CSV table of C-alpha atoms in Angstrom, one decimal:
chain,number,residue,atom,x,y,z
A,24,UNK,CA,-20.3,-20.2,-8.6
A,25,UNK,CA,-17.8,-23.3,-7.8
A,26,UNK,CA,-18.1,-25.3,-4.9
A,27,UNK,CA,-15.6,-24.8,-2.1
A,28,UNK,CA,-15.7,-28.5,-1.8
A,29,UNK,CA,-13.7,-29.3,-4.6
A,30,UNK,CA,-11.3,-26.5,-4.4
A,31,UNK,CA,-7.4,-26.8,-3.0
A,32,UNK,CA,-7.1,-25.2,0.1
A,33,UNK,CA,-5.6,-22.0,-1.0
A,34,UNK,CA,-8.5,-21.7,-3.7
A,35,UNK,CA,-10.9,-22.7,-1.4
A,36,UNK,CA,-9.8,-19.6,1.0
A,37,UNK,CA,-9.1,-17.4,-1.6
A,38,UNK,CA,-13.0,-17.6,-2.3
A,39,UNK,CA,-14.1,-17.2,1.0
A,40,UNK,CA,-12.4,-13.9,1.4
A,41,UNK,CA,-14.3,-12.9,-1.9
A,42,UNK,CA,-17.5,-14.0,-0.6
A,43,UNK,CA,-16.8,-11.5,2.3
A,44,UNK,CA,-17.0,-8.2,0.6
A,45,UNK,CA,-15.1,-6.0,2.2
A,46,UNK,CA,-15.4,-2.1,0.7
A,47,UNK,CA,-12.8,0.1,2.6
A,48,UNK,CA,-15.2,2.0,5.4
A,49,UNK,CA,-18.1,-0.6,5.8
A,50,UNK,CA,-17.4,-1.2,9.5
A,51,UNK,CA,-19.8,-4.1,9.6
A,52,UNK,CA,-19.0,-5.6,6.3
A,53,UNK,CA,-15.1,-5.6,7.4
A,54,UNK,CA,-15.5,-7.1,10.4
A,55,UNK,CA,-16.9,-10.2,9.6
A,56,UNK,CA,-13.9,-10.1,6.8
A,57,UNK,CA,-11.3,-9.8,10.0
A,58,UNK,CA,-13.5,-12.4,12.3
A,59,UNK,CA,-12.2,-15.1,9.5
A,60,UNK,CA,-8.7,-13.3,9.0
A,61,UNK,CA,-7.6,-13.3,12.7
A,62,UNK,CA,-9.3,-17.1,12.5
A,63,UNK,CA,-6.9,-18.3,10.1
A,64,UNK,CA,-3.6,-16.3,11.6
A,65,UNK,CA,-4.1,-17.6,14.4
A,66,UNK,CA,-4.3,-21.5,12.6
A,67,UNK,CA,-1.2,-20.5,10.2
A,68,UNK,CA,0.5,-20.1,14.3
A,69,UNK,CA,0.2,-15.8,14.4
A,70,UNK,CA,0.0,-14.4,17.4
A,71,UNK,CA,-2.9,-11.7,16.5
A,72,UNK,CA,-4.0,-8.1,17.7
A,73,UNK,CA,-6.1,-5.3,16.3
A,74,UNK,CA,-5.3,-1.3,16.3
A,75,UNK,CA,-9.1,-0.6,16.7
A,76,UNK,CA,-10.8,2.4,14.3
A,77,UNK,CA,-14.0,3.4,14.2
A,78,UNK,CA,-14.1,2.4,10.0
A,79,UNK,CA,-12.5,-0.4,10.4
A,80,UNK,CA,-10.1,-2.6,12.4
A,81,UNK,CA,-6.2,-2.7,11.7
A,82,UNK,CA,-5.3,-6.6,12.1
A,83,UNK,CA,-1.7,-7.4,13.5
A,84,UNK,CA,-0.5,-10.4,13.4
A,85,UNK,CA,3.5,-12.0,14.9
A,86,UNK,CA,5.5,-15.4,14.1
A,87,UNK,CA,7.5,-15.6,16.5
A,88,UNK,CA,10.8,-15.2,15.8
A,89,UNK,CA,13.0,-19.0,16.0
A,90,UNK,CA,16.7,-19.2,15.8
A,91,UNK,CA,17.1,-16.0,14.7
A,92,UNK,CA,17.7,-12.7,16.6
A,93,UNK,CA,16.9,-8.7,15.8
A,94,UNK,CA,14.1,-6.5,13.9
A,95,UNK,CA,11.1,-8.1,12.7
A,96,UNK,CA,10.2,-8.9,8.7
A,97,UNK,CA,7.9,-6.7,8.5
A,98,UNK,CA,4.4,-7.8,6.1
A,99,UNK,CA,2.0,-5.2,4.8
A,100,UNK,CA,-1.2,-5.6,2.7
A,101,UNK,CA,-4.6,-4.8,3.6
A,102,UNK,CA,-7.9,-6.0,3.4
A,103,UNK,CA,-10.6,-3.2,2.2
A,104,UNK,CA,-11.4,-3.5,-1.5
A,105,UNK,CA,-13.0,-0.6,-3.7
A,106,UNK,CA,-15.7,-2.8,-4.5
A,107,UNK,CA,-19.6,-1.8,-2.5
A,108,UNK,CA,-20.8,-5.1,-0.9
A,109,UNK,CA,-23.4,-6.5,-3.5
A,110,UNK,CA,-21.1,-6.3,-6.1
A,111,UNK,CA,-20.7,-10.4,-6.0
A,112,UNK,CA,-24.5,-10.6,-8.1
A,113,UNK,CA,-22.9,-9.0,-12.0
A,114,UNK,CA,-19.2,-10.1,-11.0
A,115,UNK,CA,-19.4,-13.4,-9.6
A,116,UNK,CA,-16.4,-15.8,-7.8
A,117,UNK,CA,-15.7,-18.5,-10.8
A,118,UNK,CA,-12.7,-20.4,-12.0
A,119,UNK,CA,-11.7,-21.6,-15.5
A,120,UNK,CA,-8.7,-22.9,-15.8
A,121,UNK,CA,-5.8,-21.1,-14.8
A,122,UNK,CA,-8.3,-17.5,-13.9
A,123,UNK,CA,-9.8,-16.9,-10.8
A,124,UNK,CA,-12.4,-13.9,-11.1
A,125,UNK,CA,-14.2,-11.9,-8.4
A,126,UNK,CA,-14.3,-8.3,-6.9
A,127,UNK,CA,-10.7,-8.2,-4.4
A,128,UNK,CA,-9.0,-11.8,-5.7
A,129,UNK,CA,-6.2,-9.8,-7.0
A,130,UNK,CA,-6.3,-6.9,-5.4
A,131,UNK,CA,-5.4,-7.8,-3.1
A,132,UNK,CA,-7.4,-11.2,-1.3
A,133,UNK,CA,-4.5,-13.3,-2.9
A,134,UNK,CA,-1.7,-12.3,-1.7
A,135,UNK,CA,-3.2,-12.7,2.4
A,136,UNK,CA,-4.1,-16.7,0.7
A,137,UNK,CA,-0.2,-17.0,0.0
A,138,UNK,CA,0.8,-15.6,3.2
A,139,UNK,CA,-0.2,-17.7,5.2
A,140,UNK,CA,-0.1,-20.2,3.5
A,141,UNK,CA,3.5,-20.0,3.4
A,142,UNK,CA,3.5,-19.0,7.5
A,143,UNK,CA,1.7,-22.0,8.2
A,144,UNK,CA,4.3,-24.3,6.0
A,145,UNK,CA,7.1,-22.6,8.4
A,146,UNK,CA,5.3,-22.6,11.6
A,147,UNK,CA,5.2,-26.7,10.6
A,148,UNK,CA,8.5,-26.9,9.2
A,149,UNK,CA,10.2,-25.9,12.4
A,150,UNK,CA,12.9,-23.8,10.2
A,151,UNK,CA,14.5,-20.6,11.9
A,152,UNK,CA,13.0,-17.4,10.8
A,153,UNK,CA,13.0,-14.3,12.3
A,154,UNK,CA,9.6,-12.5,13.8
A,155,UNK,CA,7.5,-12.1,11.0
A,156,UNK,CA,5.4,-9.5,11.7
A,157,UNK,CA,2.4,-8.3,9.2
A,158,UNK,CA,-0.1,-5.7,9.4
A,159,UNK,CA,-3.3,-5.7,7.3
A,160,UNK,CA,-4.8,-2.3,7.2
A,161,UNK,CA,-8.6,-1.3,6.6
A,162,UNK,CA,-7.8,1.8,4.0
A,163,UNK,CA,-5.4,1.2,2.1
A,164,UNK,CA,-7.6,1.4,-0.7
A,165,UNK,CA,-8.1,5.3,0.3
A,166,UNK,CA,-4.4,5.8,1.1
A,167,UNK,CA,-4.1,4.5,5.1
A,168,UNK,CA,-5.2,8.2,6.2
A,169,UNK,CA,-5.3,6.0,9.8
A,170,UNK,CA,-3.2,3.3,9.0
A,171,UNK,CA,-0.9,5.3,8.1
A,172,UNK,CA,1.3,6.3,11.6
A,173,UNK,CA,0.8,2.7,11.9
A,174,UNK,CA,2.8,1.5,9.3
A,175,UNK,CA,5.3,4.1,10.1
A,176,UNK,CA,5.7,2.7,13.6
A,177,UNK,CA,6.1,-0.4,12.3
A,178,UNK,CA,8.4,0.2,9.7
A,179,UNK,CA,10.7,1.7,12.5
A,180,UNK,CA,11.7,-1.6,13.8
A,181,UNK,CA,12.0,-3.8,10.3
A,182,UNK,CA,14.7,-5.6,9.3
A,183,UNK,CA,12.7,-5.2,6.0
A,184,UNK,CA,9.3,-4.5,4.4
A,185,UNK,CA,7.7,-7.1,1.8
A,186,UNK,CA,4.7,-5.8,0.2
A,187,UNK,CA,1.4,-8.1,-0.6
A,188,UNK,CA,0.4,-5.7,-3.3
A,189,UNK,CA,-0.6,-6.8,-6.8
A,190,UNK,CA,3.3,-7.3,-8.1
A,191,UNK,CA,3.8,-5.5,-12.1
A,192,UNK,CA,2.0,-7.7,-15.4
A,193,UNK,CA,4.0,-10.9,-15.1
A,194,UNK,CA,4.8,-11.3,-12.0
A,195,UNK,CA,8.0,-8.7,-11.4
A,196,UNK,CA,8.7,-6.7,-8.1
A,197,UNK,CA,8.2,-3.1,-7.4
A,198,UNK,CA,10.9,-1.3,-6.3
A,199,UNK,CA,10.1,2.3,-6.2
A,200,UNK,CA,6.3,4.3,-6.5
A,201,UNK,CA,5.3,7.5,-7.4
A,202,UNK,CA,3.9,9.5,-4.4
A,203,UNK,CA,0.5,9.8,-4.1
A,204,UNK,CA,-1.9,12.7,-2.1
A,205,UNK,CA,-5.0,13.5,-2.1
A,206,UNK,CA,-6.3,17.4,-0.7
A,207,UNK,CA,-9.4,18.9,-0.2
A,208,UNK,CA,-9.8,22.5,-1.3
A,209,UNK,CA,-13.1,24.2,0.8
A,210,UNK,CA,-14.3,27.4,0.0
A,211,UNK,CA,-16.5,28.8,2.8
A,212,UNK,CA,-18.0,32.1,0.9
A,213,UNK,CA,-21.7,33.5,2.2
A,214,UNK,CA,-24.8,33.1,0.5
A,215,UNK,CA,-27.6,36.2,-0.6
A,216,UNK,CA,-30.3,36.2,-3.3
A,217,UNK,CA,-28.6,35.8,-6.4
A,218,UNK,CA,-30.3,38.3,-7.9
A,219,UNK,CA,-31.8,40.9,-5.4
A,220,UNK,CA,-29.2,41.1,-3.7
A,221,UNK,CA,-25.6,39.2,-5.4
A,222,UNK,CA,-23.4,41.8,-4.0
A,223,UNK,CA,-23.8,40.8,-0.3
A,224,UNK,CA,-23.0,37.6,-0.8
A,225,UNK,CA,-19.6,35.9,-1.7
A,226,UNK,CA,-20.1,32.9,-4.3
A,227,UNK,CA,-18.2,29.9,-2.9
A,228,UNK,CA,-18.1,28.3,-6.0
A,229,UNK,CA,-16.7,31.3,-8.4
A,230,UNK,CA,-13.6,31.1,-5.6
A,231,UNK,CA,-13.1,27.5,-6.2
A,232,UNK,CA,-12.9,27.5,-9.8
A,233,UNK,CA,-10.3,30.5,-9.8
A,234,UNK,CA,-8.7,28.6,-6.7
A,235,UNK,CA,-8.5,25.8,-9.4
A,236,UNK,CA,-6.4,27.7,-12.2
A,237,UNK,CA,-3.9,28.5,-9.2
A,238,UNK,CA,-3.8,25.2,-9.2
A,239,UNK,CA,-3.5,24.4,-13.1
A,240,UNK,CA,-0.6,26.6,-13.1
A,241,UNK,CA,1.2,25.2,-10.4
A,242,UNK,CA,1.8,21.7,-11.5
A,243,UNK,CA,2.3,23.2,-15.1
A,244,UNK,CA,5.7,22.4,-16.2
A,245,UNK,CA,6.7,20.1,-13.7
A,246,UNK,CA,6.2,15.8,-13.4
A,247,UNK,CA,2.8,15.8,-12.1
A,248,UNK,CA,0.0,14.7,-12.4
A,249,UNK,CA,-3.2,16.0,-11.4
A,250,UNK,CA,-6.8,14.7,-10.8
A,251,UNK,CA,-9.8,17.1,-10.1
A,252,UNK,CA,-12.0,13.8,-9.0
A,253,UNK,CA,-14.7,15.3,-7.4
A,254,UNK,CA,-16.3,18.7,-7.0
A,255,UNK,CA,-18.9,19.8,-5.4
A,256,UNK,CA,-21.1,23.1,-4.0
A,257,UNK,CA,-24.1,25.0,-4.0
A,258,UNK,CA,-27.6,23.9,-3.9
A,259,UNK,CA,-30.1,26.8,-6.3
A,260,UNK,CA,-29.4,28.9,-9.3
A,261,UNK,CA,-31.3,32.1,-7.4
A,262,UNK,CA,-28.9,31.6,-4.0
A,263,UNK,CA,-25.4,33.0,-4.0
A,264,UNK,CA,-23.2,29.5,-3.3
A,265,UNK,CA,-21.8,29.5,-0.2
A,266,UNK,CA,-20.3,26.9,0.6
A,267,UNK,CA,-17.7,24.3,-2.0
A,268,UNK,CA,-15.7,22.1,-2.4
A,269,UNK,CA,-13.0,20.2,-5.0
A,270,UNK,CA,-10.9,16.8,-4.1
A,271,UNK,CA,-7.2,16.4,-5.8
A,272,UNK,CA,-5.3,13.6,-7.2
A,273,UNK,CA,-1.6,14.5,-7.3
A,274,UNK,CA,0.9,11.8,-8.2
A,275,UNK,CA,4.5,12.4,-8.3
A,276,UNK,CA,7.6,11.6,-9.3
A,277,UNK,CA,10.5,12.6,-7.1
A,278,UNK,CA,10.5,14.2,-3.6
A,279,UNK,CA,11.4,17.9,-4.6
A,280,UNK,CA,8.1,18.8,-7.2
A,281,UNK,CA,6.2,17.0,-4.4
A,282,UNK,CA,7.5,19.5,-1.4
A,283,UNK,CA,7.3,22.4,-4.1
A,284,UNK,CA,3.8,21.5,-5.1
A,285,UNK,CA,1.8,20.8,-1.0
A,286,UNK,CA,3.8,23.4,-0.6
A,287,UNK,CA,2.4,25.6,-2.5
A,288,UNK,CA,-1.5,24.5,-2.0
A,289,UNK,CA,-0.6,25.0,1.7
A,290,UNK,CA,-0.4,28.8,0.4
A,291,UNK,CA,-3.4,29.5,-1.4
A,292,UNK,CA,-5.1,32.3,-0.6
A,293,UNK,CA,-8.4,33.3,-1.7
A,294,UNK,CA,-9.4,35.7,-4.8
A,295,UNK,CA,-12.0,37.4,-3.1
A,296,UNK,CA,-12.0,39.4,0.5
A,297,UNK,CA,-14.9,37.7,2.1
A,298,UNK,CA,-14.0,34.2,1.1
A,299,UNK,CA,-12.7,31.9,3.5
A,300,UNK,CA,-10.1,29.2,2.0
A,301,UNK,CA,-8.8,25.9,3.8
A,302,UNK,CA,-6.5,22.9,2.0
A,303,UNK,CA,-6.2,20.0,3.7
A,304,UNK,CA,-4.8,16.6,3.2
A,305,UNK,CA,-7.0,13.8,3.2
A,306,UNK,CA,-4.2,11.1,2.6
A,307,UNK,CA,-0.3,11.6,1.9
A,308,UNK,CA,2.1,9.2,1.0
A,309,UNK,CA,5.3,9.9,0.4
A,310,UNK,CA,6.9,9.3,-3.1
A,311,UNK,CA,9.2,6.1,-2.5
A,312,UNK,CA,12.3,6.1,-4.8
A,313,UNK,CA,14.8,3.7,-5.6
A,314,UNK,CA,18.1,2.8,-3.3
A,315,UNK,CA,20.5,1.2,-2.3
A,316,UNK,CA,18.4,-0.7,0.5
A,317,UNK,CA,16.0,-2.1,-1.9
A,318,UNK,CA,18.6,-2.8,-4.2
A,319,UNK,CA,20.4,-4.9,-1.9
A,320,UNK,CA,16.7,-6.6,-0.9
A,321,UNK,CA,15.2,-7.0,-4.4
A,322,UNK,CA,18.6,-9.4,-5.2
A,323,UNK,CA,17.9,-11.3,-2.4
A,324,UNK,CA,14.7,-12.2,-3.3
A,325,UNK,CA,15.5,-12.7,-6.8
A,326,UNK,CA,18.8,-15.1,-6.2
A,327,UNK,CA,15.8,-17.1,-3.3
A,328,UNK,CA,13.3,-17.3,-6.2
A,329,UNK,CA,15.7,-18.3,-8.9
A,330,UNK,CA,16.3,-21.3,-5.9
A,331,UNK,CA,12.8,-22.0,-6.6
A,332,UNK,CA,13.0,-21.8,-10.2
A,333,UNK,CA,11.1,-18.9,-10.3
A,334,UNK,CA,12.2,-15.6,-12.8
A,335,UNK,CA,12.2,-12.2,-11.1
A,336,UNK,CA,12.8,-8.7,-11.4
A,337,UNK,CA,12.3,-5.5,-10.4
A,338,UNK,CA,11.2,-2.0,-11.5
A,339,UNK,CA,9.5,1.1,-9.8
A,340,UNK,CA,5.6,1.7,-10.3
A,341,UNK,CA,3.1,4.4,-11.0
A,342,UNK,CA,0.5,3.3,-8.1
A,343,UNK,CA,0.9,3.9,-4.7
A,344,UNK,CA,0.6,2.0,-1.5
A,345,UNK,CA,1.6,1.8,2.2
A,346,UNK,CA,5.2,0.5,0.8
A,347,UNK,CA,5.5,4.2,-0.2
A,348,UNK,CA,5.5,5.0,3.4
A,349,UNK,CA,8.3,2.1,4.2
A,350,UNK,CA,10.6,3.3,1.7
A,351,UNK,CA,10.5,7.0,1.9
A,352,UNK,CA,11.4,6.0,5.3
A,353,UNK,CA,14.8,4.7,4.3
A,354,UNK,CA,13.9,0.6,5.7
A,355,UNK,CA,14.9,-1.9,2.7
A,356,UNK,CA,11.2,-2.3,1.2
A,357,UNK,CA,9.8,-4.1,-2.4
A,358,UNK,CA,6.4,-4.5,-3.0
A,359,UNK,CA,4.1,-6.4,-5.3
A,360,UNK,CA,5.2,-10.1,-3.4
A,361,UNK,CA,1.1,-10.6,-3.9
A,362,UNK,CA,0.4,-13.4,-6.5
A,363,UNK,CA,0.1,-12.3,-10.6
A,364,UNK,CA,-3.1,-11.9,-12.4
A,365,UNK,CA,-3.8,-8.2,-13.5
A,366,UNK,CA,-8.0,-6.0,-13.7
A,367,UNK,CA,-7.3,-4.4,-10.9
A,368,UNK,CA,-10.2,-1.7,-10.0
A,369,UNK,CA,-11.8,-3.0,-13.2
A,370,UNK,CA,-14.5,-5.4,-13.9
A,371,UNK,CA,-12.4,-8.2,-15.1
A,372,UNK,CA,-10.3,-8.3,-11.9
A,373,UNK,CA,-8.7,-12.2,-12.3
A,374,UNK,CA,-5.3,-13.4,-11.0
A,375,UNK,CA,-3.9,-16.8,-11.3
A,376,UNK,CA,-4.6,-19.8,-9.2
A,377,UNK,CA,-1.3,-21.4,-9.9
A,378,UNK,CA,0.4,-18.4,-8.9
A,379,UNK,CA,-1.3,-18.8,-4.9
A,380,UNK,CA,0.8,-21.6,-4.7
A,381,UNK,CA,4.3,-20.1,-6.6
A,382,UNK,CA,4.1,-17.1,-4.3
A,383,UNK,CA,3.0,-18.9,-1.1
A,384,UNK,CA,6.8,-21.4,-2.0
A,385,UNK,CA,8.9,-17.8,-2.6
A,386,UNK,CA,6.8,-16.4,0.6
A,387,UNK,CA,7.9,-19.0,3.2
A,388,UNK,CA,11.7,-19.5,0.8
A,389,UNK,CA,12.4,-15.5,2.3
A,390,UNK,CA,11.1,-16.4,5.8
A,391,UNK,CA,13.2,-18.5,6.2
A,392,UNK,CA,16.2,-17.6,3.8
A,393,UNK,CA,16.3,-13.7,3.5
A,394,UNK,CA,18.0,-13.3,7.2
A,395,UNK,CA,21.0,-15.5,5.8
A,396,UNK,CA,21.6,-13.3,3.0
A,397,UNK,CA,21.9,-10.3,5.4
A,398,UNK,CA,24.6,-12.2,7.6
A,399,UNK,CA,26.1,-13.3,4.5
A,400,UNK,CA,26.1,-9.0,3.6
A,401,UNK,CA,26.8,-8.3,7.6
A,402,UNK,CA,30.5,-10.8,7.4
A,403,UNK,CA,32.0,-9.5,4.3
A,404,UNK,CA,31.3,-6.0,5.4
A,405,UNK,CA,33.6,-7.1,8.7
A,406,UNK,CA,35.7,-8.9,6.5
A,407,UNK,CA,36.3,-5.6,4.8
A,408,UNK,CA,36.8,-3.7,7.0
A,409,UNK,CA,39.5,-5.8,8.7
A,410,UNK,CA,41.5,-6.3,5.6
A,411,UNK,CA,45.0,-5.3,5.0
A,412,UNK,CA,43.4,-2.6,2.1
A,413,UNK,CA,41.2,-1.7,4.7
A,414,UNK,CA,43.8,-1.0,7.2
A,415,UNK,CA,46.1,0.9,5.2
A,416,UNK,CA,43.3,3.7,4.7
A,417,UNK,CA,43.8,4.9,8.2
A,418,UNK,CA,45.6,7.3,8.1
A,419,UNK,CA,47.3,6.0,11.1
A,420,UNK,CA,48.5,2.6,10.0
A,421,UNK,CA,51.4,2.0,7.5
A,422,UNK,CA,50.9,0.9,3.8
A,423,UNK,CA,51.3,-2.6,3.4
A,424,UNK,CA,54.3,-4.1,1.5
A,425,UNK,CA,53.4,-5.6,-1.6
């Protein structure tokens, strides 16, 4: 492993975060990293707070506004990873040229590094900026089942939302996402001896198989991705299975098909007379389709980036994140502002060392520059509302002389 004494501050911070392995659901590991992150956020100028949860606290950071009124700029990130504790032994931290490797460096600990570096710079320089509100959740990698309510609440008062998930390959931003839902189908049958009295039982596995066939028919012909991720049930071949369940992963491209499929899943009924069937959502991220509000936000980000000599564009993404929730709510949202790299959820996960600084530069410029773009649009809207052309559109106003 590289010695942290030879690393610049951003790389040193990323190394510290990476060496604190933080898998979803491991409360002890998450708490250790949360303490480090909160301390660094406080040093960067944030007020820190936590939303407690038994499986991992959600972190809420606030940089108070300086000379800019209005709602906060909301940033979304997470500190859980898909990698269990011990992964570092076979996937160690390393730096080779511009390539930094390690579990979680790309998704998305590098984003936290860039964020805190940008905030520290803005606080130090004293430039005007709106309130910066940051939500760093503990269960993003499993669909944010405990954090989604908090995301919705924070989005309700935000002027715009920036997501610190990894970008598209090459660094471009994300302007929409597929809907992503995890559903569990649970079947309760009745156990009995499989040879001596099989009719006294109700085979939950057989019922589950029939239900999975129904689910396949439900999505057939629709632009819906369905993956049966886990199936479990029963216990012995000489016992009629008394319980079984399957976890499904669904991805949607549009709200209409999403609503239809989820309604169909909720309407499933048992095939066997004495079987009991239940479907429940494990997590739900609605489809986020590109909209005008997001397009205006992207245009402003692209303009700010161009002022730094950075070329950016944006397009929708297949993967899901907490920005699904804010985008579906109609809040101006753009994601993918973490540093570029690759290999999310893969053993070759990596992030660009140079990208840490470039994204920190961009975020700092957005903190102090996004509100000016919004103010310009509001002024143009007011000017348009009082222009002669606008007045002529009123039924009570005479047409202007030309």
